[in-house]
Short mmCIF file of C-alpha atoms in Angstrom, two decimals:
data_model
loop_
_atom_site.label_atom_id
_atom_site.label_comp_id
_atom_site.label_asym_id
_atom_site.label_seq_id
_atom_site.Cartn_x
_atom_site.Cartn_y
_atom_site.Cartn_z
CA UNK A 16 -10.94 51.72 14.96
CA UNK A 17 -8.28 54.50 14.05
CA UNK A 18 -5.46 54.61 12.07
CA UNK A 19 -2.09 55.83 13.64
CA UNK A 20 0.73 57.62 11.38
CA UNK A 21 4.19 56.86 12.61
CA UNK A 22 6.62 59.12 11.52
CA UNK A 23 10.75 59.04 11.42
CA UNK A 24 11.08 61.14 14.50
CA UNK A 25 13.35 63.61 14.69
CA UNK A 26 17.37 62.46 15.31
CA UNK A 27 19.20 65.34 16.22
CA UNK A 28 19.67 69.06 14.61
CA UNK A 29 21.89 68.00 11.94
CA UNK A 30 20.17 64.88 10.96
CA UNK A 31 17.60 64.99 8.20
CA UNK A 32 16.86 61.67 6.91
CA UNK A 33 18.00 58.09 7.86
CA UNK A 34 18.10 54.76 5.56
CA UNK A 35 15.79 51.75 6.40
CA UNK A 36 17.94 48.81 7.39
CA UNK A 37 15.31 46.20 8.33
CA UNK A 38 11.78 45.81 9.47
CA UNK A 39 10.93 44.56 12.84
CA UNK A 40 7.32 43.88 11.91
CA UNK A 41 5.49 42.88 9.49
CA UNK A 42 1.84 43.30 8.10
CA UNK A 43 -0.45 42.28 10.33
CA UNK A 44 1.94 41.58 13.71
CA UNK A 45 0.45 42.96 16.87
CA UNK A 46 2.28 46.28 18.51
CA UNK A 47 2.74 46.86 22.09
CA UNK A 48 3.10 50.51 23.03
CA UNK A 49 7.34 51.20 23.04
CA UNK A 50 7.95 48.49 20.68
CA UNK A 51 10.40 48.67 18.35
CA UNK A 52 8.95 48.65 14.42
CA UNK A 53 11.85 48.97 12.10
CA UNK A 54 15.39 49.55 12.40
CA UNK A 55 17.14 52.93 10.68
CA UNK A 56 20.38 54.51 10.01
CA UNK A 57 22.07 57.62 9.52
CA UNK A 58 25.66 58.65 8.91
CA UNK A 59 26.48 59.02 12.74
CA UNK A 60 24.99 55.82 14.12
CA UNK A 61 22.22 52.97 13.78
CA UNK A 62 18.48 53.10 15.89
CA UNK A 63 15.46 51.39 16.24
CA UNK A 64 12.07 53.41 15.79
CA UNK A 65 9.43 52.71 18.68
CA UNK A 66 5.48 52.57 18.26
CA UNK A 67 3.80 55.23 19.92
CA UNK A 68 0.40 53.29 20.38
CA UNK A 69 -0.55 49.77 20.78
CA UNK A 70 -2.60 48.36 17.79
CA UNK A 71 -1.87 45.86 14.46
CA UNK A 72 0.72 46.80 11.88
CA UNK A 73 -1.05 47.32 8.28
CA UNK A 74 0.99 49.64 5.98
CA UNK A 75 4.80 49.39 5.78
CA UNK A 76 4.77 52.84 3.44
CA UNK A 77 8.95 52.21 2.60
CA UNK A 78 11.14 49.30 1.83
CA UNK A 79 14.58 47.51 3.11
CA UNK A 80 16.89 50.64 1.99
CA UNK A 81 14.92 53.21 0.97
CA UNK A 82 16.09 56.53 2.01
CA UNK A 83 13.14 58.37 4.53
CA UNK A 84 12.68 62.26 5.26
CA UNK A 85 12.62 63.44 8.66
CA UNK A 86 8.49 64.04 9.57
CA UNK A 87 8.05 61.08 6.70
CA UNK A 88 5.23 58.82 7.65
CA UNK A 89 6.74 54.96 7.65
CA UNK A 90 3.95 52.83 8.99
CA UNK A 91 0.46 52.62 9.19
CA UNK A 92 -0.76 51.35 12.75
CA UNK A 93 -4.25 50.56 13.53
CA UNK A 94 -5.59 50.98 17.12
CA UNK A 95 -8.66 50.32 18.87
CA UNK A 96 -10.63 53.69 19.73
CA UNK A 97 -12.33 56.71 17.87
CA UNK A 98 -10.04 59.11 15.86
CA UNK A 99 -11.55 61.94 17.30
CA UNK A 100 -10.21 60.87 20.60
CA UNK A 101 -6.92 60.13 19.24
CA UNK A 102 -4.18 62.98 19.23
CA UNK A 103 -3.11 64.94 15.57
CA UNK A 104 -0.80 62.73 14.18
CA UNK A 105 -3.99 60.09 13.07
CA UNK A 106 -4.81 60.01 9.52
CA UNK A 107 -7.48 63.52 9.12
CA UNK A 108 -10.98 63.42 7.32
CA UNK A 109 -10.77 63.55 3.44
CA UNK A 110 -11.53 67.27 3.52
CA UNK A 111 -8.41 68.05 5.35
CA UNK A 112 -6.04 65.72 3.33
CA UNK A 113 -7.34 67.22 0.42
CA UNK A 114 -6.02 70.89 2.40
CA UNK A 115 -3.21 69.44 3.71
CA UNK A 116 -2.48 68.03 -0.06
CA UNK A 117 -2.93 71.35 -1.95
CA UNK A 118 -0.52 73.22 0.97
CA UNK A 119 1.99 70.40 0.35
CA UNK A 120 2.20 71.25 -3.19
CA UNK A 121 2.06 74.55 -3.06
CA UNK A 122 5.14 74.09 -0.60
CA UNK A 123 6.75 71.22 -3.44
CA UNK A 124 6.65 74.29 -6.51
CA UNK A 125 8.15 77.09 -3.93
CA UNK A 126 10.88 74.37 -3.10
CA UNK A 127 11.84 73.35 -6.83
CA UNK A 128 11.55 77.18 -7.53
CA UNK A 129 14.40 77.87 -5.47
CA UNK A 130 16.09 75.20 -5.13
CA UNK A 131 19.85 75.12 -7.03
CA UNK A 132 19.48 71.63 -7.72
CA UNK A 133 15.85 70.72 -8.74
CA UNK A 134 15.56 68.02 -11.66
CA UNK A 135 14.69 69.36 -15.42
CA UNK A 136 12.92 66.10 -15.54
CA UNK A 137 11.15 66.59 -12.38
CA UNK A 138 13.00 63.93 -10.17
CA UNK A 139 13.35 64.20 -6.72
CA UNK A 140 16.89 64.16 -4.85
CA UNK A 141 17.05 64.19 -0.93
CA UNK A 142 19.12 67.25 0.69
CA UNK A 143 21.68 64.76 1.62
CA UNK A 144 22.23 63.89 -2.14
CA UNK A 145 21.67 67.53 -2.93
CA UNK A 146 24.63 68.45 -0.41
CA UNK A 147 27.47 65.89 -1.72
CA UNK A 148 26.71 67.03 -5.27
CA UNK A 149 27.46 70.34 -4.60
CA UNK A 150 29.96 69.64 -2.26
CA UNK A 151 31.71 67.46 -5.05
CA UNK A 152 30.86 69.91 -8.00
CA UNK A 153 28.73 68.03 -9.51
CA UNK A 154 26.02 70.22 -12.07
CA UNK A 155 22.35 69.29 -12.21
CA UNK A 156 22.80 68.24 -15.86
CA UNK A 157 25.51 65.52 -14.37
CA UNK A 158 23.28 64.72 -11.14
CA UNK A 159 20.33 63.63 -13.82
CA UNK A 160 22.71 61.35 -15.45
CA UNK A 161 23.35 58.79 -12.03
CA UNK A 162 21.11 55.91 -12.40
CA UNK A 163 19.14 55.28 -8.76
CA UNK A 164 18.79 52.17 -7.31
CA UNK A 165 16.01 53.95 -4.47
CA UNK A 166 12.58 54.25 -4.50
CA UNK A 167 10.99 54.89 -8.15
CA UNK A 168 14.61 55.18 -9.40
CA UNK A 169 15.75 58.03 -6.59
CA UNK A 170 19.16 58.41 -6.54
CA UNK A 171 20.79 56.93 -2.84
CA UNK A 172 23.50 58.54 -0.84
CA UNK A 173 25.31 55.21 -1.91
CA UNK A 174 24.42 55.82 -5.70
CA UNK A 175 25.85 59.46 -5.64
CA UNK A 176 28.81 57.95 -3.92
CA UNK A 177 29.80 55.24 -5.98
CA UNK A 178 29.51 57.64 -8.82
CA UNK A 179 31.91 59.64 -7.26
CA UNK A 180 34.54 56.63 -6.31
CA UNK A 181 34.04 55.70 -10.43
CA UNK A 182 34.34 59.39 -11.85
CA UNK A 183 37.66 59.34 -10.07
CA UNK A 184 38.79 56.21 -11.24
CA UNK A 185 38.53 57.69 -14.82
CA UNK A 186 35.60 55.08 -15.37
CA UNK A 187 32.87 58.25 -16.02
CA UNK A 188 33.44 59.99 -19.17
CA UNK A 189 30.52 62.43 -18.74
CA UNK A 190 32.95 64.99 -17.29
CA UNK A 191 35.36 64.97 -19.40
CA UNK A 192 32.77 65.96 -21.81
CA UNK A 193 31.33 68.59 -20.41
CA UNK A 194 34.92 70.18 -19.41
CA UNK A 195 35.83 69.75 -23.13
CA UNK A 196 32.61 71.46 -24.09
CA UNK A 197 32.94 74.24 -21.40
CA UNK A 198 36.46 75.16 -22.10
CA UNK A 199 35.18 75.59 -26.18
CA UNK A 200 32.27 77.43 -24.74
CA UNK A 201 34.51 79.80 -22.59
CA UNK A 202 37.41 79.96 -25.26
CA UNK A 203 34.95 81.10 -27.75
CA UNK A 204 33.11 83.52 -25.35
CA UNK A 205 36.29 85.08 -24.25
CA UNK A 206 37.86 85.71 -28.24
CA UNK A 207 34.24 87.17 -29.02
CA UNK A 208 34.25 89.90 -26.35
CA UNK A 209 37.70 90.42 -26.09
CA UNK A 210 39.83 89.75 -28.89
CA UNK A 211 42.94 91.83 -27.46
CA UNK A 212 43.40 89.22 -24.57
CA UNK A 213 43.33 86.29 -27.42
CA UNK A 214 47.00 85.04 -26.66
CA UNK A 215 46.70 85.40 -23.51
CA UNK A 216 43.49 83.42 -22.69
CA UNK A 217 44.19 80.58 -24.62
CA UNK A 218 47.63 79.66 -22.58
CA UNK A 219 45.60 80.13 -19.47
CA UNK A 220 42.79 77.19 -20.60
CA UNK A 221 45.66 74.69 -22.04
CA UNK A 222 47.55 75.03 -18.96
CA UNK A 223 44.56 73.89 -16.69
CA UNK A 224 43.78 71.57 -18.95
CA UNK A 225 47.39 70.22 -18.34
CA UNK A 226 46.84 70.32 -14.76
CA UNK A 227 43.55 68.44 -14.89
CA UNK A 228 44.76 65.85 -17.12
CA UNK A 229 47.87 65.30 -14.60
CA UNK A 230 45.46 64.76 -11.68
CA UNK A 231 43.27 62.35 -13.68
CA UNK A 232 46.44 60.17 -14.65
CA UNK A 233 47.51 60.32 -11.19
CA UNK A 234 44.49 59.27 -10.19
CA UNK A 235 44.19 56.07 -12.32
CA UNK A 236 48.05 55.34 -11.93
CA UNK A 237 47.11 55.52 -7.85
CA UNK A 238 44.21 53.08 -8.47
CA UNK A 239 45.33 50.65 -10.80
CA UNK A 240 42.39 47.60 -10.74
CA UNK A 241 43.31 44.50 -8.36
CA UNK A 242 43.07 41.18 -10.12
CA UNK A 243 42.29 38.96 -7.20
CA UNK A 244 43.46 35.17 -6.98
CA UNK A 245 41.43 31.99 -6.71
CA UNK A 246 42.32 31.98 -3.00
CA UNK A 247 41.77 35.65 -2.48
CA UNK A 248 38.50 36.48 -0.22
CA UNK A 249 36.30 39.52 -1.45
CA UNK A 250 34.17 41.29 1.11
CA UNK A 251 31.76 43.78 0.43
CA UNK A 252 32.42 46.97 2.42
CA UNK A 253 30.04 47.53 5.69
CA UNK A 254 27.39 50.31 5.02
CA UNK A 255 29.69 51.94 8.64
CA UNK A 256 32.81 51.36 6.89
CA UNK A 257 31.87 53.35 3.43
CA UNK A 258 30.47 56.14 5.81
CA UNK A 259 33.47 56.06 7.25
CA UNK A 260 36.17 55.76 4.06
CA UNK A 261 34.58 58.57 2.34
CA UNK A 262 34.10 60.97 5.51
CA UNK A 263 38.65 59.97 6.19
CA UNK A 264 38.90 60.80 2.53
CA UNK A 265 36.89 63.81 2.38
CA UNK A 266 38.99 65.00 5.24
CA UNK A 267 42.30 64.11 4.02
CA UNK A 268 41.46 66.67 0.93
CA UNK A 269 39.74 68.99 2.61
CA UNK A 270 42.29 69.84 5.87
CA UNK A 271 45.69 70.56 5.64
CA UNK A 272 47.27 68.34 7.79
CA UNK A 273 50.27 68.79 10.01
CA UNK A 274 51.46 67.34 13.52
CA UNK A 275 53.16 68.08 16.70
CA UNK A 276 53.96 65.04 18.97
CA UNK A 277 54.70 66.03 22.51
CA UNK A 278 56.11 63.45 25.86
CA UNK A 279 54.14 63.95 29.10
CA UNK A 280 55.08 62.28 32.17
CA UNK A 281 52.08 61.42 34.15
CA UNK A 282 53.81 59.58 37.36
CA UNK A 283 51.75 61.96 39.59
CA UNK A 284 48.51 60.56 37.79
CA UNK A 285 49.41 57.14 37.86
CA UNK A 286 50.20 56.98 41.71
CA UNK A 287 47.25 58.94 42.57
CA UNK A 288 44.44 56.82 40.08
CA UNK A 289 46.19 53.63 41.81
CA UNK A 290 46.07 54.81 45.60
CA UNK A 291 41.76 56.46 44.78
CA UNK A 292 39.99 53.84 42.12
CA UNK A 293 38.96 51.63 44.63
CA UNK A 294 37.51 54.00 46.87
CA UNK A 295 36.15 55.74 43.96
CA UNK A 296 33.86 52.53 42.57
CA UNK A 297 32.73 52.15 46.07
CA UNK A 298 31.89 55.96 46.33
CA UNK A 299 30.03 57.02 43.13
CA UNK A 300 30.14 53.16 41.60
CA UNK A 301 31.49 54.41 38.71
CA UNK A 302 35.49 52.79 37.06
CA UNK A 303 38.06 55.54 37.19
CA UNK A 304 39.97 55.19 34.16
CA UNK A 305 42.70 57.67 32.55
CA UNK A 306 40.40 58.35 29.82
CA UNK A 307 38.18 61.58 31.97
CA UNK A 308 41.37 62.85 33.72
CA UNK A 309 42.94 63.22 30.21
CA UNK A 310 39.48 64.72 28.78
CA UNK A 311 39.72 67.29 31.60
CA UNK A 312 43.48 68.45 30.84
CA UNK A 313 42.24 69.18 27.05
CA UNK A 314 38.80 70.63 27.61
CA UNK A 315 40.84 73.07 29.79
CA UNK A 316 43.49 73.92 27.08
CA UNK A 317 40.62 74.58 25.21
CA UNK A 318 39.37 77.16 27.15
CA UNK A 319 42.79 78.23 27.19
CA UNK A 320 42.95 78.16 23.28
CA UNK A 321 39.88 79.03 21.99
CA UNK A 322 41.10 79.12 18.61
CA UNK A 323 41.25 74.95 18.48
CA UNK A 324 37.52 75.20 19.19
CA UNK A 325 36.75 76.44 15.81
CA UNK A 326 35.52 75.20 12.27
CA UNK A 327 36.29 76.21 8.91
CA UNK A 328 33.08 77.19 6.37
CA UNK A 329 34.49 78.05 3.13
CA UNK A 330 36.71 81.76 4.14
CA UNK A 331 34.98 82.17 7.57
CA UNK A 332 35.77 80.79 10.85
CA UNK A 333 33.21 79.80 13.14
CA UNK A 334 34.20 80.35 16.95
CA UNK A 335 32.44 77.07 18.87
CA UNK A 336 30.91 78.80 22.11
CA UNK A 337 30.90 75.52 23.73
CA UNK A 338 33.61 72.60 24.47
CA UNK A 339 32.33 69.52 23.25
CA UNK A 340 34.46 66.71 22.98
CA UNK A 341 34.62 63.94 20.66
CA UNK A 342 35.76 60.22 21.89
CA UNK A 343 36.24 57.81 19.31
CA UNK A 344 34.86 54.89 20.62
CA UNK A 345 35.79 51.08 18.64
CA UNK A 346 33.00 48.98 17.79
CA UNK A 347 32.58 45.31 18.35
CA UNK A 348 32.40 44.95 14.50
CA UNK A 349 35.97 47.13 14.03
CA UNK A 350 34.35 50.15 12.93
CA UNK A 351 34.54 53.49 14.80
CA UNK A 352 32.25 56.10 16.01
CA UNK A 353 32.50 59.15 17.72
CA UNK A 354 30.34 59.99 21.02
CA UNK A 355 30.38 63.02 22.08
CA UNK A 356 30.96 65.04 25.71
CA UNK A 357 28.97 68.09 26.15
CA UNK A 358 30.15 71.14 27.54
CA UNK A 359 33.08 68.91 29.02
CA UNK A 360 34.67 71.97 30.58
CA UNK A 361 31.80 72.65 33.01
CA UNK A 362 31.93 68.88 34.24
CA UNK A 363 33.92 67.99 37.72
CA UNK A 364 35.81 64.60 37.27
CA UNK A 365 32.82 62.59 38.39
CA UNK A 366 30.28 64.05 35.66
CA UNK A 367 33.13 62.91 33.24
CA UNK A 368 34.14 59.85 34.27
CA UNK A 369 29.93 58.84 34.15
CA UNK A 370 29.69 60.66 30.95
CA UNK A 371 32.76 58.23 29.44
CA UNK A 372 31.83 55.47 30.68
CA UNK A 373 28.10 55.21 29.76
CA UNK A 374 28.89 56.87 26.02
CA UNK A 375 31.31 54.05 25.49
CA UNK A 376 29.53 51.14 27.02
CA UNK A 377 26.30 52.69 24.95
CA UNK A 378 29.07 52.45 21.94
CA UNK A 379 29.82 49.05 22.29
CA UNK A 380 25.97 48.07 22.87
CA UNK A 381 24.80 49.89 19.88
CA UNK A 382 22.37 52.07 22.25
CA UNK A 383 23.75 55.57 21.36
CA UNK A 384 20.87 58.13 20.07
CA UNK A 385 21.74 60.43 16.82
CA UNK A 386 22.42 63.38 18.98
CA UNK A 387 24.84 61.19 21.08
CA UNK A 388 27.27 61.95 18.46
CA UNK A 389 26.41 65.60 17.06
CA UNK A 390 27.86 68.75 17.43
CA UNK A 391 31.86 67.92 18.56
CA UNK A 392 34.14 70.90 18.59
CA UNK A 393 37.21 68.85 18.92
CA UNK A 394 37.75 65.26 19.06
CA UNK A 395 40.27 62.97 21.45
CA UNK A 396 41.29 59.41 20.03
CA UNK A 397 43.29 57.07 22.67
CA UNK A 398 45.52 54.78 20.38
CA UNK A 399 47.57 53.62 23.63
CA UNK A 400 44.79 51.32 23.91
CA UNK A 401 45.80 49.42 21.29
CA UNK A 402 49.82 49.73 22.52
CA UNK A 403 50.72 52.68 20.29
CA UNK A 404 52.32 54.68 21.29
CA UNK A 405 51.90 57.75 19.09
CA UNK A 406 49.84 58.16 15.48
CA UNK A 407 49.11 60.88 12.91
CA UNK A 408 45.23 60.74 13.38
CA UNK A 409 42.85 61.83 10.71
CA UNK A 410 40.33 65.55 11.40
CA UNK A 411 36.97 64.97 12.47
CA UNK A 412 35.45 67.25 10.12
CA UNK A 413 34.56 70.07 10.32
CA UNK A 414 36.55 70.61 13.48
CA UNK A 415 40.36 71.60 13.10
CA UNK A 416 41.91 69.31 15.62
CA UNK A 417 42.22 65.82 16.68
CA UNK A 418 44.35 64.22 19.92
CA UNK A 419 45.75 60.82 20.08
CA UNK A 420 46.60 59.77 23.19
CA UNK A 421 49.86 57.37 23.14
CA UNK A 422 50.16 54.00 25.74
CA UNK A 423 51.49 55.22 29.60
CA UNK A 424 54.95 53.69 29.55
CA UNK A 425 57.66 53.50 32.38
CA UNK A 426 60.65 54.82 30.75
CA UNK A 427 63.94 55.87 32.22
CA UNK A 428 64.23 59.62 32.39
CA UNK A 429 66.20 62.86 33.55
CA UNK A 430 64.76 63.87 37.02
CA UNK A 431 65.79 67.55 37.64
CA UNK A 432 65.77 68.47 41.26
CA UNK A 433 67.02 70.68 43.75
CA UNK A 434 70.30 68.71 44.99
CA UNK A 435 71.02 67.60 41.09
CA UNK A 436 69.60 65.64 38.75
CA UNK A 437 69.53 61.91 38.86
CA UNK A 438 67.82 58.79 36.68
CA UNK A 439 64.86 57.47 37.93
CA UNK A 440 61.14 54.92 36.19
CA UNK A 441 58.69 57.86 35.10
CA UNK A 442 55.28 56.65 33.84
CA UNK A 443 55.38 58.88 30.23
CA UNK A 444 52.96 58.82 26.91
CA UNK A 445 53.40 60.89 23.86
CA UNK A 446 50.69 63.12 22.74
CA UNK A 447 49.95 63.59 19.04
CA UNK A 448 48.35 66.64 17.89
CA UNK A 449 46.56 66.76 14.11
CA UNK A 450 45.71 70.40 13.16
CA UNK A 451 44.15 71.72 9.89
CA UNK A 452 47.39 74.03 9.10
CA UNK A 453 44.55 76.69 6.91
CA UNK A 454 43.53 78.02 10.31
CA UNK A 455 45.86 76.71 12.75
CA UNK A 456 49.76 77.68 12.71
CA UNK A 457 52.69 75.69 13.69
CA UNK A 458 52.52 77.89 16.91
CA UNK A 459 49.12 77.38 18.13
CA UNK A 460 49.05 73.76 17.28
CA UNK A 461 52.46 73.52 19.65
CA UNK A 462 50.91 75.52 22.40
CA UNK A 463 47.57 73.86 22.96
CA UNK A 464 49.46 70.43 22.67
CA UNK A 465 51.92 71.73 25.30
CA UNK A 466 48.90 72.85 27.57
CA UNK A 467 47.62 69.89 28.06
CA UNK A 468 50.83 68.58 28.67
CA UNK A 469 51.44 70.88 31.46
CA UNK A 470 47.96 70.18 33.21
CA UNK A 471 48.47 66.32 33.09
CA UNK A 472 52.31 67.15 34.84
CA UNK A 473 50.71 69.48 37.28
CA UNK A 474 48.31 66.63 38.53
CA UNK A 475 47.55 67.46 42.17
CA UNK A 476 48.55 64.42 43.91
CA UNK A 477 46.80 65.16 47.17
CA UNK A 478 43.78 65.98 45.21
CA UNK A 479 40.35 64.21 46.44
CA UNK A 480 37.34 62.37 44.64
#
């Protein structure tokens, strides 16, 4: 008999941990090789985590919620067979745990050495938690304040969240404290070593301190506390949907937002997708939709305007070598996620009508793998779906750009010709460009909108599948 590790596998390059939503086994329920043991998520999307051997479950190593590393072990699996025949990832002799324990350690101390935000007290925080804290400005001495509701009291991307949510609700006093303390610390530091700059100074601190107590009314006055009714419902928030409020939020004060809406008329496309789809599903047996022959037009005015395929990272810009597109996909449940395409501009019109349609039927099965929706350079949202016609769509962070696609109308319009112009039924949609206005200009924003625009108008109509 041997024992099998299984680890949390890794999810994608930007993924380093994942929560445990539910066990699919339990102690002492037999495996089959491919089956799935537990079910995981991370902030992109939910998975299930295979066996890698056939044997009997008999160590569940985490619980129901409990936040797991990347490489963690999770399970305990034993199989029939020696261990010396089995491959590495089998539980080692004694001697080599006790190795493999020392190097671990040694590895622990160089980590807390250098880490910014190791505990005084010697408790451990994930890099997730580690990131949102310093994201959020939140010191160590705060961080050791949040109660944990994780394993042995470890503080949960949740916990650190909900702190967050309360501080700004003016419900946490332990920053006011520690501002109060810090601006006596700094007033007195600053009169000590220079004295000439006294007046000055002290203006300077009361002032922010103005401007920080403004916010923090603002902020309470903005989230006054709802006293529900007898007959009022309260639902708790979806683990997807508080992933989702704080990324819109985090966006919304991060980016500067600004829009350009633009009309297209896309008659040519219409008339053409009408008079090919059928011959197309016979052909390839894939459904030709709008949804690739609008995802070509943009990935080509990105090539066009490279500087919409960027990021922002504090005062750099990062140029994105490659165009891959984001499609916001709905979920049976309401929420949203975000596949993505990529290297969409290197893709004919049948690699992107397959690569559509199986990320959103993936989407609306819940089958989508963590890298399914990692690394997007720019993201494409199709509102007409729904009958909108236009919206004001929310950044994708960190990208700089987000389209909304409007609902194909027939409209009455202008029809410029040759012998005059006359009134004729055009098929139209308006296009709705968001744009971080840090990086991207009224100017740029209007000319990548326009480009795609033009493409969609310049549809070849004799064109063939």
């Amino acid at each position: 008999m041997a024992k099998f590790e299984l680890k949390l596998p890794k999810m994608g390059e930007s993924v380093a941990e994942a929560t445990i939503t539910s066990w699919l086994k339990e102690v002492g329920d037999t495996i089959e090789l491919d089956e799935a043991v537990l079910e995981i998520a991370t902030d992109k999307v939910d998975s299930e985590v295979p066996s890698e051997v056939e044997g009997v479950l008999v160590e569940k190593c985490f619980h129901v919620d409990d936040v797991v590393q990347v490489g963690d072990v999770i399970a305990i699996i034993e199989t029939e067979g020696n261990v010396e025949e089995e491959s590495s990832t089998f539980i080692e002799e004694p001697e080599v745990l006790e190795a493999a324990e020392h190097v671990a350690q040694t590895m622990q101390v160089a980590k807390e050495t250098v880490s910014p935000l190791a505990s005084s007290d010697g408790r451990f925080y994930s890099p997730l938690v580690k990131n949102i804290a310093k994201q959020e400005g939140i010191s160590q001495q705060e961080l050791d304040t949040i109660s944990g509701t994780g394993k042995e009291g470890r503080v949960t991307k949740d916990d650190i969240l909900a702190y967050i949510e309360n501080k700004s609700n003016g419900q946490n006093t332990f920053q006011n404290k520690v501002e109060t303390t810090s601006h006596q610390d700094k007033e007195e530091v600053v009169l000590t070593e220079t004295p000439s700059v006294q007046p000055e100074v002290k203006p300077i601190l009361q002032e922010t301190s103005v401007v920080k107590d403004t916010i923090q009314e603002t902020s309470k006055v903005s989230q006054v506390p709802i006293m529900p009714s007898g007959e009022d419902e309260i639902m708790e928030m979806t683990r997807m949907g508080k992933l989702i409020s704080h990324h819109m939020m985090e966006s919304i004060q991060t980016s500067a937002h600004v829009q350009s809406f633009i009309e297209a008329d896309v008659t040519k496309i219409w008339n053409w997708r009408q008079k090919v789809k059928d011959d197309f599903m016979k052909r390839t047996g894939e459904n030709l939709t709008f949804t690739p022959i609008f995802m070509e037009a943009i990935a080509k005015a990105l090539r066009d305007y490279p500087m919409m395929n960027i990021s922002v990272q504090g005062d750099k810009i990062i140029k994105k070598k490659n165009i891959n597109l984001g499609m916001a996909a709905s979920l049976p449940d309401g929420n949203l996620i975000v596949p993505v395409i990529k290297n969409a501009d290197q893709l004919n019109l049948f690699g992107m009508t397959k690569q559509v349609n199986d990320l959103a039927n993936r989407a609306k099965t819940g089958k989508l793998k963590p890298d399914d929706t990692q690394g997007g350079t720019y993201t494409v949202t199709n509102v007409g779906s729904f009958g909108s016609i236009m919206g004001t769509p929310i950044i994708n962070q960190p990208q700089v750009g987000i389209l909304a696609l409007g609902a194909i109308r027939k409209t009455p319009a202008v029809i410029e010709t040759a012998e005059g112009d006359f009134i004729g039924i055009r098929y139209k949609m308006f296009l709705s460009h968001s744009y971080d206005h840090r990086v991207v200009n009224g100017a740029l924003g209007g000319q990548f909108v326009k480009a795609v625009k033009d493409y969609l108008e310049a549809w070849d109509s004799n064109r063939e599948i």
